[in-house]
Every structure is written in structure tokens, then in C-alpha cells.
mmCIF file of C-alpha atoms and ligand atoms in Angstrom:
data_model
loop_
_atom_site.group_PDB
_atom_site.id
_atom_site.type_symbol
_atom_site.label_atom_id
_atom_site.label_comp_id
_atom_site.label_asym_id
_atom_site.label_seq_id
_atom_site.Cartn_x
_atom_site.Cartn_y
_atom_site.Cartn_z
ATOM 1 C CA UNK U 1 0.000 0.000 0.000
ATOM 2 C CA UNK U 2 1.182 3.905 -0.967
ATOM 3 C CA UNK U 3 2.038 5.121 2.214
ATOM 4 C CA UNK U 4 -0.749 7.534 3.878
ATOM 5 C CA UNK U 5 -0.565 11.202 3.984
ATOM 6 C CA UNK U 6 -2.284 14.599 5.136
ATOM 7 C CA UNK U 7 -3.396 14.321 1.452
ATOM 8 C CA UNK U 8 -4.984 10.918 1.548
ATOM 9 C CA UNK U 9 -8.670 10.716 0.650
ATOM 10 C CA UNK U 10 -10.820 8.437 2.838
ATOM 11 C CA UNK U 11 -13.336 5.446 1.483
ATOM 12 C CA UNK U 12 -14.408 2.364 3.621
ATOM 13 C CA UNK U 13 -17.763 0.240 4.243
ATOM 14 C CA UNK U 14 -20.069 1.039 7.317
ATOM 15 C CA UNK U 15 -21.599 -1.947 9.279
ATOM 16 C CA UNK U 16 -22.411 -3.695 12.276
ATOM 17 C CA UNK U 17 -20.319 -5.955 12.640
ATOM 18 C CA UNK U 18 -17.240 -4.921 9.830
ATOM 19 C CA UNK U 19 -14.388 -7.301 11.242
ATOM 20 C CA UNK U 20 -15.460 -9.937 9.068
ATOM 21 C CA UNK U 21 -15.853 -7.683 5.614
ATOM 22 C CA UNK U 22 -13.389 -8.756 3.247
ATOM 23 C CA UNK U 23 -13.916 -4.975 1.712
ATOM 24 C CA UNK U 24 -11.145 -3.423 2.704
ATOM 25 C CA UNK U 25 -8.850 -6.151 1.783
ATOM 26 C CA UNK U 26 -10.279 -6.537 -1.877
ATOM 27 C CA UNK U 27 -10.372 -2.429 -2.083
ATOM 28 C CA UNK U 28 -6.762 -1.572 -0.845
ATOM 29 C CA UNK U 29 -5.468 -4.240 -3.337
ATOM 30 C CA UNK U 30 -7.100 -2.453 -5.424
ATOM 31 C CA UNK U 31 -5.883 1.130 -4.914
ATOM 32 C CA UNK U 32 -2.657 0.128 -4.450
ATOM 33 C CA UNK U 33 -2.337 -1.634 -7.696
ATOM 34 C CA UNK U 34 -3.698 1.850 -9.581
ATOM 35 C CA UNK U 35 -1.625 3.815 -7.232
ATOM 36 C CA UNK U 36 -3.882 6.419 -6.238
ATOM 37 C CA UNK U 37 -3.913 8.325 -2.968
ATOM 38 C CA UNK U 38 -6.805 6.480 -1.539
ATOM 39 C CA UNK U 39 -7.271 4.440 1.489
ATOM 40 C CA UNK U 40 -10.840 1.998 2.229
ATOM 41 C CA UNK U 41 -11.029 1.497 6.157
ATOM 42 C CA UNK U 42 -13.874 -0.462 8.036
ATOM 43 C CA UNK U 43 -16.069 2.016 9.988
ATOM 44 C CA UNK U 44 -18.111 -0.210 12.888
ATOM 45 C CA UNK U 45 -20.959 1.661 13.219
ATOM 46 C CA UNK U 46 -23.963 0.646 15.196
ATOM 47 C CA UNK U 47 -27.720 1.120 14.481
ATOM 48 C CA UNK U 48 -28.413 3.914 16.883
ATOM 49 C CA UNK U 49 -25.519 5.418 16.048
ATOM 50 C CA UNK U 50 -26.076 5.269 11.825
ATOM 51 C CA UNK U 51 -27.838 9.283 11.526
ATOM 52 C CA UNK U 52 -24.540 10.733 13.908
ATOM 53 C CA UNK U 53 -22.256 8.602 11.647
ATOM 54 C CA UNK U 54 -23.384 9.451 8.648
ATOM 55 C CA UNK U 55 -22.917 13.105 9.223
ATOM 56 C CA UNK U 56 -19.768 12.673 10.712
ATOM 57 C CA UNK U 57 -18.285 10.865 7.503
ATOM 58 C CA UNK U 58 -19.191 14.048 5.723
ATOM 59 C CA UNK U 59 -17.756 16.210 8.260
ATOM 60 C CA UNK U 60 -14.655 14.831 8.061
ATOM 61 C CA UNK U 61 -14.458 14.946 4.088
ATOM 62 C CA UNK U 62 -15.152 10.839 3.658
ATOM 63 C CA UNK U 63 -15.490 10.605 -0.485
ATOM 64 C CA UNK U 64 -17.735 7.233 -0.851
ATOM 65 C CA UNK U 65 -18.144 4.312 1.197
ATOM 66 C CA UNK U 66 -20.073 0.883 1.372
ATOM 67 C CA UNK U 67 -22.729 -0.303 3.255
ATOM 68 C CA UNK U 68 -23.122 -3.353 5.047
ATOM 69 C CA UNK U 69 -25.658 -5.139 7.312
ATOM 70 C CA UNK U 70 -27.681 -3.660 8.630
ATOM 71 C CA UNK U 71 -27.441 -0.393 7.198
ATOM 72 C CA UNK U 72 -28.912 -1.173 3.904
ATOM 73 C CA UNK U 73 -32.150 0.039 3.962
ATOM 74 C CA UNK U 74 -32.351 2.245 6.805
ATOM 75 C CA UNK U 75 -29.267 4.862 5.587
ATOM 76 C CA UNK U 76 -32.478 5.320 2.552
ATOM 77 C CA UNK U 77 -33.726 8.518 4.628
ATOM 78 C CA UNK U 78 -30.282 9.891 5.072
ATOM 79 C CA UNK U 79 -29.112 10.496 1.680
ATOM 80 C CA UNK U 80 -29.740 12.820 -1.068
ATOM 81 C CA UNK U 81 -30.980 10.740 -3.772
ATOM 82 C CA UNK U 82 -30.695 7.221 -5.119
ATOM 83 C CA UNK U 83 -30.742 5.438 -7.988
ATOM 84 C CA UNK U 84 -34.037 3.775 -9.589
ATOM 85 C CA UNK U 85 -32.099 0.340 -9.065
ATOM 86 C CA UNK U 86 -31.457 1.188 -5.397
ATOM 87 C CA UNK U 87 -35.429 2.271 -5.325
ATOM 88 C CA UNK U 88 -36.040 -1.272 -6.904
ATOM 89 C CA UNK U 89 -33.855 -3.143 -5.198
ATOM 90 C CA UNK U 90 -34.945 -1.381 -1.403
ATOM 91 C CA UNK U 91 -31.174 -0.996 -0.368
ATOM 92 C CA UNK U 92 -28.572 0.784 -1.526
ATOM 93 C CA UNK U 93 -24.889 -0.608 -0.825
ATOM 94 C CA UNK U 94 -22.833 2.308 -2.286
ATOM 95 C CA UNK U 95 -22.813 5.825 -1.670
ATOM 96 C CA UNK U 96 -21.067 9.075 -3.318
ATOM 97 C CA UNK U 97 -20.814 12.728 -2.184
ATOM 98 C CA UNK U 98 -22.444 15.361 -4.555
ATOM 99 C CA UNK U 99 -23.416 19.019 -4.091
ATOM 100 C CA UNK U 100 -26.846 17.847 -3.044
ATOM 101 C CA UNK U 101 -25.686 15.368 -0.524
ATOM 102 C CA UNK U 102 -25.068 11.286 -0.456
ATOM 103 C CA UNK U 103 -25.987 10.190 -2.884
ATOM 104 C CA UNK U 104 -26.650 5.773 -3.067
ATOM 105 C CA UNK U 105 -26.801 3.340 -5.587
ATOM 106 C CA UNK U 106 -26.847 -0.537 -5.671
ATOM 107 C CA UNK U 107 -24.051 -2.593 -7.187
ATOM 108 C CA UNK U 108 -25.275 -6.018 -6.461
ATOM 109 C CA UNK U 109 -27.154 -5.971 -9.257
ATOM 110 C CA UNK U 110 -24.264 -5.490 -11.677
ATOM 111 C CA UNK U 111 -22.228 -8.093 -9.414
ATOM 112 C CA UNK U 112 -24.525 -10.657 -10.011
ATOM 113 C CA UNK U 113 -24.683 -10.174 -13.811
ATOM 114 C CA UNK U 114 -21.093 -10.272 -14.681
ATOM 115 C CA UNK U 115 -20.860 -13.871 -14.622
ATOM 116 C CA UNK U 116 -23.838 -14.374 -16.413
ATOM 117 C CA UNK U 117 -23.144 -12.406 -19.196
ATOM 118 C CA UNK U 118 -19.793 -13.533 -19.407
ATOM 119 C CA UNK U 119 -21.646 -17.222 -20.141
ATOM 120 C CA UNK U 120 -23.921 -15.743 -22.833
ATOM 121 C CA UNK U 121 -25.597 -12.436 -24.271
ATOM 122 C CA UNK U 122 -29.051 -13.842 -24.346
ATOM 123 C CA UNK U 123 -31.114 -14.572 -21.731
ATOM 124 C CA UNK U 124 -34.451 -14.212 -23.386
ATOM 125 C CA UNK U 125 -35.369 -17.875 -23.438
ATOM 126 C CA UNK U 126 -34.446 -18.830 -20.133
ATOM 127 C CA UNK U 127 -36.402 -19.216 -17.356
ATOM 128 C CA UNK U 128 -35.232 -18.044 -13.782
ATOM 129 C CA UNK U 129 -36.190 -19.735 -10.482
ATOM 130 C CA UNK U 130 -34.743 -17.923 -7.251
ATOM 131 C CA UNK U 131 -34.640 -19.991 -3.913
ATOM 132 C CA UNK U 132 -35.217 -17.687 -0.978
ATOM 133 C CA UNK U 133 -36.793 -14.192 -0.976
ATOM 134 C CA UNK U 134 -34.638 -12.258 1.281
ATOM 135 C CA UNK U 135 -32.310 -8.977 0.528
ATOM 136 C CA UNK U 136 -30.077 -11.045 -1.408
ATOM 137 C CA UNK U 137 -32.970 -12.063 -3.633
ATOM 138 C CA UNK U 138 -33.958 -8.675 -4.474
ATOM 139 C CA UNK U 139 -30.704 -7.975 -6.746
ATOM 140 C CA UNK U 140 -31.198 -10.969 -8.019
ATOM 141 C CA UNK U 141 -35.067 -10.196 -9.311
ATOM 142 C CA UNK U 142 -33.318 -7.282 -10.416
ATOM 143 C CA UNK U 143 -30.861 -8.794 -12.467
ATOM 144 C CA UNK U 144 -32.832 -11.343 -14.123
ATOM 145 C CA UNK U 145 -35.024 -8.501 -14.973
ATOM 146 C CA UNK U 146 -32.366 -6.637 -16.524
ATOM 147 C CA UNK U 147 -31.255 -10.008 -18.082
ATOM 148 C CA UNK U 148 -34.849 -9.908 -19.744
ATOM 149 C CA UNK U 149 -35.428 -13.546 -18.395
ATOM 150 C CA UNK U 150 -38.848 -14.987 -20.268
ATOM 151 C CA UNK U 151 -39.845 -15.805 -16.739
ATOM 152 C CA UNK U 152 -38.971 -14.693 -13.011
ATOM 153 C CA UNK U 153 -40.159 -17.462 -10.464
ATOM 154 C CA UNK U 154 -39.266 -16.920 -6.334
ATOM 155 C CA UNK U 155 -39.291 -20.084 -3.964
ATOM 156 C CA UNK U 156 -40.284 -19.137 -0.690
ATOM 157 C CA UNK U 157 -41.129 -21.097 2.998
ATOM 158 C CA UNK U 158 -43.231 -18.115 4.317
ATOM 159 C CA UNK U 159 -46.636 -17.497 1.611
ATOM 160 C CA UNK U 160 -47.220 -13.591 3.429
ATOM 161 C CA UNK U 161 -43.520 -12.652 2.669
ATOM 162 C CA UNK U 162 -43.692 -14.083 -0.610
ATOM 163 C CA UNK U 163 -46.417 -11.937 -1.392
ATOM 164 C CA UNK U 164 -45.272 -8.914 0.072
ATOM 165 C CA UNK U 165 -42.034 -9.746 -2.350
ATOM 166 C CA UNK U 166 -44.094 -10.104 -5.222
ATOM 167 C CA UNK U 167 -46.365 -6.474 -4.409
ATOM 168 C CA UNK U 168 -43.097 -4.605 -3.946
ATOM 169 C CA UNK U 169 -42.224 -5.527 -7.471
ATOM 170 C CA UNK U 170 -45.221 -4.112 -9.132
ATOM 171 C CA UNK U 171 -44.588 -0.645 -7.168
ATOM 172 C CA UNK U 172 -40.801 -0.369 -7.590
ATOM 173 C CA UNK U 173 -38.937 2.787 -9.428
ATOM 174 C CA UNK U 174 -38.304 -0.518 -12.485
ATOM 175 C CA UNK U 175 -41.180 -3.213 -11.975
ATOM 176 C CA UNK U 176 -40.740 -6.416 -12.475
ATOM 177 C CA UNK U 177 -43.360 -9.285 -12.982
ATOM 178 C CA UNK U 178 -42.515 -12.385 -10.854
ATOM 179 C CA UNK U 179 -43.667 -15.484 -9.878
ATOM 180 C CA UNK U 180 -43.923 -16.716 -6.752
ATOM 181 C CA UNK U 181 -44.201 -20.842 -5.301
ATOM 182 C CA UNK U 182 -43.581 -22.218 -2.254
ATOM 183 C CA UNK U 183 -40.906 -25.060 -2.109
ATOM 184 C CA UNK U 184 -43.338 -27.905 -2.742
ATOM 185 C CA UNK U 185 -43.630 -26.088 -6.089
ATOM 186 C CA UNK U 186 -40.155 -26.397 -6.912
ATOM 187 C CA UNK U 187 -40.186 -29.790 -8.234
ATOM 188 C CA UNK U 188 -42.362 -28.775 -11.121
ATOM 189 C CA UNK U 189 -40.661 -25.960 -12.105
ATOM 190 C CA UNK U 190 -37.056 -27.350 -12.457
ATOM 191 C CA UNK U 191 -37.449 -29.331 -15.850
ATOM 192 C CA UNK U 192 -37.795 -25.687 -17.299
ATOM 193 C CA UNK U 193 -35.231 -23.949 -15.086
ATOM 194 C CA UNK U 194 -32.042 -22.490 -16.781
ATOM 195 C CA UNK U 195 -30.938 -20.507 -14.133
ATOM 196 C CA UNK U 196 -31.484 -21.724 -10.461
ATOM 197 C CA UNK U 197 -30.363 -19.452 -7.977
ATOM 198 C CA UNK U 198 -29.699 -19.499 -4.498
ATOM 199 C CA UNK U 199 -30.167 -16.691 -2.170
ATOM 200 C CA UNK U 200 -30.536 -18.722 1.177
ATOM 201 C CA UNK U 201 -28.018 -19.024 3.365
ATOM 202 C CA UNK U 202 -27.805 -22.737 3.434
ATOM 203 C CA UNK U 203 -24.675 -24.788 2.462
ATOM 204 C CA UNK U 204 -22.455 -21.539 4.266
ATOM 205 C CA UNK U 205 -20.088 -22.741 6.186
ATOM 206 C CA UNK U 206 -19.989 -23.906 8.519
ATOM 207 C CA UNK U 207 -22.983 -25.974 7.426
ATOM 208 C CA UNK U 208 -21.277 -26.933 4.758
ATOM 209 C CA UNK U 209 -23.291 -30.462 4.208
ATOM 210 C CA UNK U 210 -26.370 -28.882 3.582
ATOM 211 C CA UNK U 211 -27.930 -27.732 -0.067
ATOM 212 C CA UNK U 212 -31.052 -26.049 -0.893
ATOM 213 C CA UNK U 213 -31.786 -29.106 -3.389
ATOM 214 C CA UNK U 214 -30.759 -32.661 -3.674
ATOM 215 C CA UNK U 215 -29.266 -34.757 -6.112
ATOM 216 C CA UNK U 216 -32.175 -36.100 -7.566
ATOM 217 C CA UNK U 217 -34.153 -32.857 -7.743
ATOM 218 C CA UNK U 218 -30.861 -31.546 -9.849
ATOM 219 C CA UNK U 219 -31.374 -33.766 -12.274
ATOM 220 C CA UNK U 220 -34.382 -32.581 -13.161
ATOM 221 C CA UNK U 221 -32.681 -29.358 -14.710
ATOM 222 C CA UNK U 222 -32.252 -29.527 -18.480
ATOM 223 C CA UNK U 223 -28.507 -30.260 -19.249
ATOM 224 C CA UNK U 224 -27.419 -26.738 -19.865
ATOM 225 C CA UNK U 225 -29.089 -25.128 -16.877
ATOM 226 C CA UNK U 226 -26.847 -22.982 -14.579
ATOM 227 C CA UNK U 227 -26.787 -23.521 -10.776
ATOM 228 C CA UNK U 228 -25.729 -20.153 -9.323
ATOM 229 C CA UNK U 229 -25.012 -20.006 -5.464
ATOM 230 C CA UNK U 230 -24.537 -16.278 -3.977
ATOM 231 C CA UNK U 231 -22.385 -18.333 -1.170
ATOM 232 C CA UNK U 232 -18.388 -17.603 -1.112
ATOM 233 C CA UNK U 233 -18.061 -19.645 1.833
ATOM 234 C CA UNK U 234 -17.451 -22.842 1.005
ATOM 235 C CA UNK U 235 -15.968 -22.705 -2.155
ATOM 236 C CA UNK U 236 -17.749 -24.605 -3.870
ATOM 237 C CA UNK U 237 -20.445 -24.897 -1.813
ATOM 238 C CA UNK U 238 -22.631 -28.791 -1.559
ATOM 239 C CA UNK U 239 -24.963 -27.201 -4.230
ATOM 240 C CA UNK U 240 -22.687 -26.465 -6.787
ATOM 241 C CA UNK U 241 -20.495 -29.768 -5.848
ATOM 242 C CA UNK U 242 -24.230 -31.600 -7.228
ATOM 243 C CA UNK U 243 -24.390 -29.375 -9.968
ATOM 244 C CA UNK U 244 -21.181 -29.535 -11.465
ATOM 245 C CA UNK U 245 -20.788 -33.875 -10.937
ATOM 246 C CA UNK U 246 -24.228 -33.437 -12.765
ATOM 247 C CA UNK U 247 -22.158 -31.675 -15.763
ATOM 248 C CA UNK U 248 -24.022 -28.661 -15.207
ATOM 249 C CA UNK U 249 -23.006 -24.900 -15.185
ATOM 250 C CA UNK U 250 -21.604 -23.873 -11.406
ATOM 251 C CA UNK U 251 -20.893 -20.483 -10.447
ATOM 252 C CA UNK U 252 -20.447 -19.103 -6.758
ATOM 253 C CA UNK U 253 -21.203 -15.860 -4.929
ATOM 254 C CA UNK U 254 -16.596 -14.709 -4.861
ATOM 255 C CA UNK U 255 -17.342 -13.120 -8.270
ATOM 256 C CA UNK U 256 -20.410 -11.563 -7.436
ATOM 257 C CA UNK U 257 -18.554 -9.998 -4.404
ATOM 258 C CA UNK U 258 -15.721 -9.450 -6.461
ATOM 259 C CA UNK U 259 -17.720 -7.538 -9.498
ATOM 260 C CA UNK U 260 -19.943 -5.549 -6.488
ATOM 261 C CA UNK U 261 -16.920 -3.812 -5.080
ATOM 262 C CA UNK U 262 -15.337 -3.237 -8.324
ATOM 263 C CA UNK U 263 -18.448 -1.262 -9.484
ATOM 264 C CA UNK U 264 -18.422 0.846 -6.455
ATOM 265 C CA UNK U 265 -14.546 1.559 -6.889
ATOM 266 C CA UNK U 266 -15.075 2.372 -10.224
ATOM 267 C CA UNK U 267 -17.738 5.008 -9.715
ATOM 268 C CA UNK U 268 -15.815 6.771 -6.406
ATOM 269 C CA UNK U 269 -11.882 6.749 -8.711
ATOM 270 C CA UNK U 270 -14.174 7.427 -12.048
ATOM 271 C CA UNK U 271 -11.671 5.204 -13.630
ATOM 272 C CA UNK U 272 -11.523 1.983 -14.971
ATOM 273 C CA UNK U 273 -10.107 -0.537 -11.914
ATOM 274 C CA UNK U 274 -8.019 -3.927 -11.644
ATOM 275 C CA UNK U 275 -10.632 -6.537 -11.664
ATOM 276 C CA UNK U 276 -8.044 -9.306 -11.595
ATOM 277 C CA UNK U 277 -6.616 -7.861 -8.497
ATOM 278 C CA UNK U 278 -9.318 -7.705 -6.543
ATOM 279 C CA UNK U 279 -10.502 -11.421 -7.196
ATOM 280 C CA UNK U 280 -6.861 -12.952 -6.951
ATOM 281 C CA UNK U 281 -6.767 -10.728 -3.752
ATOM 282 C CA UNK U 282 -9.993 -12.665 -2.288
ATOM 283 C CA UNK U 283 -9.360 -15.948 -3.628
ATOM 284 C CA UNK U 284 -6.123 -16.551 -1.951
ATOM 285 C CA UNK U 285 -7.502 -15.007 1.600
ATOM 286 C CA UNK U 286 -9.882 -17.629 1.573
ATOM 287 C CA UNK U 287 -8.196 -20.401 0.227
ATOM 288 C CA UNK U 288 -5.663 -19.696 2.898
ATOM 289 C CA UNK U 289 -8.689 -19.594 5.290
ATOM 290 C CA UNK U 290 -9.992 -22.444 4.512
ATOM 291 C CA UNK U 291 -6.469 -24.129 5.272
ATOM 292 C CA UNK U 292 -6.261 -22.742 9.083
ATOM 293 C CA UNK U 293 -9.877 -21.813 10.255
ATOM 294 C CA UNK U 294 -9.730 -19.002 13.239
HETATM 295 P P1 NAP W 301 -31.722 -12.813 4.149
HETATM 296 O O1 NAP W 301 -32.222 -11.446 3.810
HETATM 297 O O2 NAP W 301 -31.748 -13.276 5.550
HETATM 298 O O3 NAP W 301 -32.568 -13.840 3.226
HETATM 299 C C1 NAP W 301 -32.382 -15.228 3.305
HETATM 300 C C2 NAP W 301 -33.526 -15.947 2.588
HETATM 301 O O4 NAP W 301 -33.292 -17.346 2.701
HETATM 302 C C3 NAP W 301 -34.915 -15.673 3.185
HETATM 303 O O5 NAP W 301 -35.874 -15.705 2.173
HETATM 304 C C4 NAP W 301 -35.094 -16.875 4.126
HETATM 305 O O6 NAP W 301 -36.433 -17.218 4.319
HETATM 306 C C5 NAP W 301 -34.431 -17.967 3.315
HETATM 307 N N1 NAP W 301 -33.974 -19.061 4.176
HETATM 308 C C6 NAP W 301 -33.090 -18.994 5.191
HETATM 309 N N2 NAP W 301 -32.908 -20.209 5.731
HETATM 310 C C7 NAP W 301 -33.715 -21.055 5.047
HETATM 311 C C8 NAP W 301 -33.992 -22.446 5.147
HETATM 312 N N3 NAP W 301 -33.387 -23.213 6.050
HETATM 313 N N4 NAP W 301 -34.894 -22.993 4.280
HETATM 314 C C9 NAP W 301 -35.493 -22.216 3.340
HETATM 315 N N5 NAP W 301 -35.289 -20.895 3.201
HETATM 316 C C10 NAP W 301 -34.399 -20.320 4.045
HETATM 317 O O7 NAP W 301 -30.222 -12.986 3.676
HETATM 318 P P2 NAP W 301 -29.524 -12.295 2.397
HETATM 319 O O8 NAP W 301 -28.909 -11.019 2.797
HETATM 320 O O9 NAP W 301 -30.515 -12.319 1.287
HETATM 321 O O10 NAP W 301 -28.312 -13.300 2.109
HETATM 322 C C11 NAP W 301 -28.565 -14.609 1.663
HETATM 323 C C12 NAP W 301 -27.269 -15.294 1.222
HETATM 324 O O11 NAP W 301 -26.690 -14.607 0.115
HETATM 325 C C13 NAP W 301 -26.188 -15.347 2.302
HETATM 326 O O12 NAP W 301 -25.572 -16.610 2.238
HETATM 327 C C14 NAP W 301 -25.213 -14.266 1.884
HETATM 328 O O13 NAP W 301 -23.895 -14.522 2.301
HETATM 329 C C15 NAP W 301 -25.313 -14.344 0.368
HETATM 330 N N6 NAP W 301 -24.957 -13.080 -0.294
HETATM 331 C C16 NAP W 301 -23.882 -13.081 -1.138
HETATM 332 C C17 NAP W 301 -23.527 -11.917 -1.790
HETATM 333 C C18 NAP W 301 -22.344 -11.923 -2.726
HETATM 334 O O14 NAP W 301 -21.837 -10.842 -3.066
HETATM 335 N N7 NAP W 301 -21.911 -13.069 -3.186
HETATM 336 C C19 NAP W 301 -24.253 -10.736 -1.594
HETATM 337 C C20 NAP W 301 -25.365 -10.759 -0.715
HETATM 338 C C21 NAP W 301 -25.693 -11.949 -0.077
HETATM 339 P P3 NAP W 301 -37.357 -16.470 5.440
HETATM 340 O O15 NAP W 301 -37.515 -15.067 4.942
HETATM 341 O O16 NAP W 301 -38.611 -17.272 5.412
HETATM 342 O O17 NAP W 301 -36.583 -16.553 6.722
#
């Protein structure tokens, strides 16, 4: 890292907890491969504390910063403006100063897409089926919309929530038109699933047995479906270990995390940044992680 000076302008990520945010590791890397006079530090900030905080990081001249649980959606009041996909999405994750004020977007969305589009341009034909309908899954309804999926199905255990999901949808800033099923619902939907997504938190470690689906529901995919798993933590996790022995598509959550952060550098330096960097940055922490466990 550039050493730091009375010069050096400020980023970082605000959240409660922040030890655990690989952020600041992924970011520095960053900088200090463009060699800017930048530094991205983890601000712990608790919930009561979000509205003095907030102010504070413009006080002291902060350009951008991330946000983290459980900041998301309740930093909304507190800035200036944000962007429709923020509005969409219902929580914004990356925030600029303008003349106005803070201004937030939401680079999930764009993090989730880059390995998609990576696979293929078109997405018209393929039908989408999300399993969970959390925070996650928002981006992720997001993204398929963007994607122009023919078809947008959620898989939820709780019927209210899934509705509420489904309302917010038709009301957002960019409305999208989803499905929704509960999980004895699944099995009919995956002969026509190209893209199965999960947005639950099971397989992370240290759970690491578990998988949202099991072998023999896999099989049900068509042969050129692709099982996407937001998890980074087990890489890969039992999902995509089914998926890929199945000869299917696999692709985890690191790239997602990885694209997120580089959309957020890219809009604070206003320059392109060193994608490689920052994912060759994250994938040896936690393959070195996963070798000694704290
Ligand atoms: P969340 O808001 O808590 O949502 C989790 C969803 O999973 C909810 O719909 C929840 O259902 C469902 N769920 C949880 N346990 C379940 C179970 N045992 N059976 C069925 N459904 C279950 O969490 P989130 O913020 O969306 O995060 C979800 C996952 O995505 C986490 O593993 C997180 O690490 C990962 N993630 C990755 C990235 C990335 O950059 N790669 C970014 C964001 C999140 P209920 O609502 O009924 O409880």
C-alpha cells in the first residue's frame, strides 16, 4: 500500500459488525495496484448510532463508502438521492458525495450479472427460479429482470412474505413481474429452469453439508441449466459440488462480491479498476482460510 498522507482521501464500508468484511482487503489491493492516494477502512458503526455517523463521515471529508448489514435500507432517509435500481432493489450498498448530498446506488445488481453475461448475451429464453426471498434475492429479481429472463419465479417457505415480495415488485422505481411458489412447487418448475439461484443461506459454512436441493431434484434441470449459489463460503459450496458432478453450469457468490466492489470503486476513482486484483486478492484469503480456520 502507498504510504498515507495529510493528502490521503478516505473510502471504507459502514456496518455492524465490519471485522469480518473482506472490503477493505479486496479495495486496498485495489488502490494500491492503480496507485492512487486512496485508502478503504472499516467504519463499525452501530444502528443507533447510523444518523450521527453518517454526518460525521461528511464532516470529516469521507469521499464514498459501502454499506453493510444492517445499514442497507435504513441509511435510505439519510441520503440525497438514489438510484431507480437502489429504489427497486430497497437498499442501496454504495454511496457518493455530490453538491446535493449522499448520494446511493446498488451494485449487487451489476455483481450478479457479470458472470452471467460472461456465459452468454441472451437470456431471453431462459427461465429463472430464485430460492429464498430475502435482501439477497432482491438484486437478483433485479438482475434477471435486466437479463430480460422470459420468466422470473421466487421459492419461498413463508406465503405472506412471498407476497409482500411479489407487491413490492409491481410498485418499484423498475417493476418487475414475478412469480412466486412455495418449495413444494419447486419440483415442477425445475425441468424448465435455466438458471437456479440461491439466495438462502444454506450450504455456508460452517454448514457446509447442507444444499437447498438434492441430487435427484438436480437432475431434473435440463442439461445446460446454470446452478448459481450467492455463497463464497465454502468454495464450492454442496450445491454447486451436485451441480457440477451433474455436468451442469456452477458459479459461486466470490465473483459476485468481487464484481460488487469493483463497481463501487469504479464510480468513487471514475476510472476503470483492476478486476483481476481484486478477485486474486480474495481468492487466496480464503483459500488460505480455509487451510487454518480461526
Ligand atoms: P436474508 O435477507 O436473511 O434472506 C435469506 C432468505 O433465505 C430468506 O428468504 C429466508 O427465508 C431464506 N432461508 C433462510 N434459511 C432457510 C432455510 N433453512 N430454508 C429455506 N429458506 C431459508 O439474507 P440475504 O442477505 O438475502 O443473504 C442470503 C445469502 O446470500 C447469504 O448466504 C449471503 O452470504 C449471500 N450473499 C452473497 C452476496 C455476494 O456478493 N456473493 C451478496 C449478498 C448476499 P425467510 O424469509 O422465510 O426466513
Amino acid at each position: 500500500m502507498s504510504a498515507i498522507t495529510g493528502t490521503t482521501k478516505l473510502l471504507g464500508v459502514i456496518g455492524d459488525p465490519v471485522e469480518h468484511s473482506l472490503s477493505p482487503l479486496m479495495q486496498n489491493a485495489a488502490i494500491a495496484q492503480i496507485g492512487v492516494d486512496f485508502v478503504y477502512l472499516p467504519f463499525p458503526v452501530k444502528a443507533e448510532n447510523l444518523e450521527t455517523a453518517i454526518a460525521g463521515l461528511k464532516a470529516i471529508g469521507v469521499h464514498g463508502f459501502n454499506i453493510t448489514i444492517p445499514h442497507k435500507q435504513t441509511i435510505i432517509p439519510l441520503l440525497a438521492d438514489r438510484s431507480d435500481i437502489a429504489q427497486s432493489v430497497g437498499a442501496v450498498n454504495t454511496v457518493w458525495r455530490t453538491e446535493k448530498g449522499w448520494y446511493g446506488t446498488n451494485t449487487d445488481v451489476e455483481g450478479f450479472l457479470a458472470p452471467l453475461l460472461a456465459k452468454k448475451p441472451d437470456w431471453q429464453e431462459t427461465e429463472a427460479v430464485i430460492l429464498g426471498n430475502g435482501g439477497a434475492a432482491r438484486a437478483v429479481v433485479a438482475g434477471c429482470s435486466q437479463l430480460k429472463c422470459q420468466k422470473i419465479h421466487t421459492i419461498g417457505r413463508n406465503w405472506e412474505k412471498l407476497q409482500q415480495f411479489q407487491e413490492s415488485w409491481q410498485t418499484a422505481a423498475i417493476p418487475v413481474d414475478i412469480q412466486i411458489h412455495l418449495w413444494e412447487e419447486l419440483p415442477e418448475l425445475l425441468p424448465y429452469t435455466g438458471l437456479l439461484v440461491n439466495t438462502t443461506p444454506i450450504g455456508m459454512s460452517p454448514h457446509t453439508d447442507a444444499s437447498p436441493i438434492d441430487a435427484t431434484q438436480m437432475q431434473w434441470l435440463p442439461p445446460n441449466a446454470i446452478a448459481y449459489d450467492l455463497i463464497y463460503t465454502p468454495r464450492p459450496t454442496k450445491f454447486l459440488q451436485i451441480a457440477s458432478s451433474q455436468g451442469l453450469i456452477a458459479i459461486d457468490g466470490l465473483e459476485m462480491l468481487v464484481q460488487q466492489g469493483a463497481s463501487a470503486l469504479r464510480r468513487w476513482l471514475r476510472q476503470d479498476v483492476p478486476v483481476s486484483t481484486m478477485r486474486n486478492t480474495l481468492q487466496e484469503h480464503l483459500a488460505a482460510k480455509s487451510q487454518h480456520p480461526s
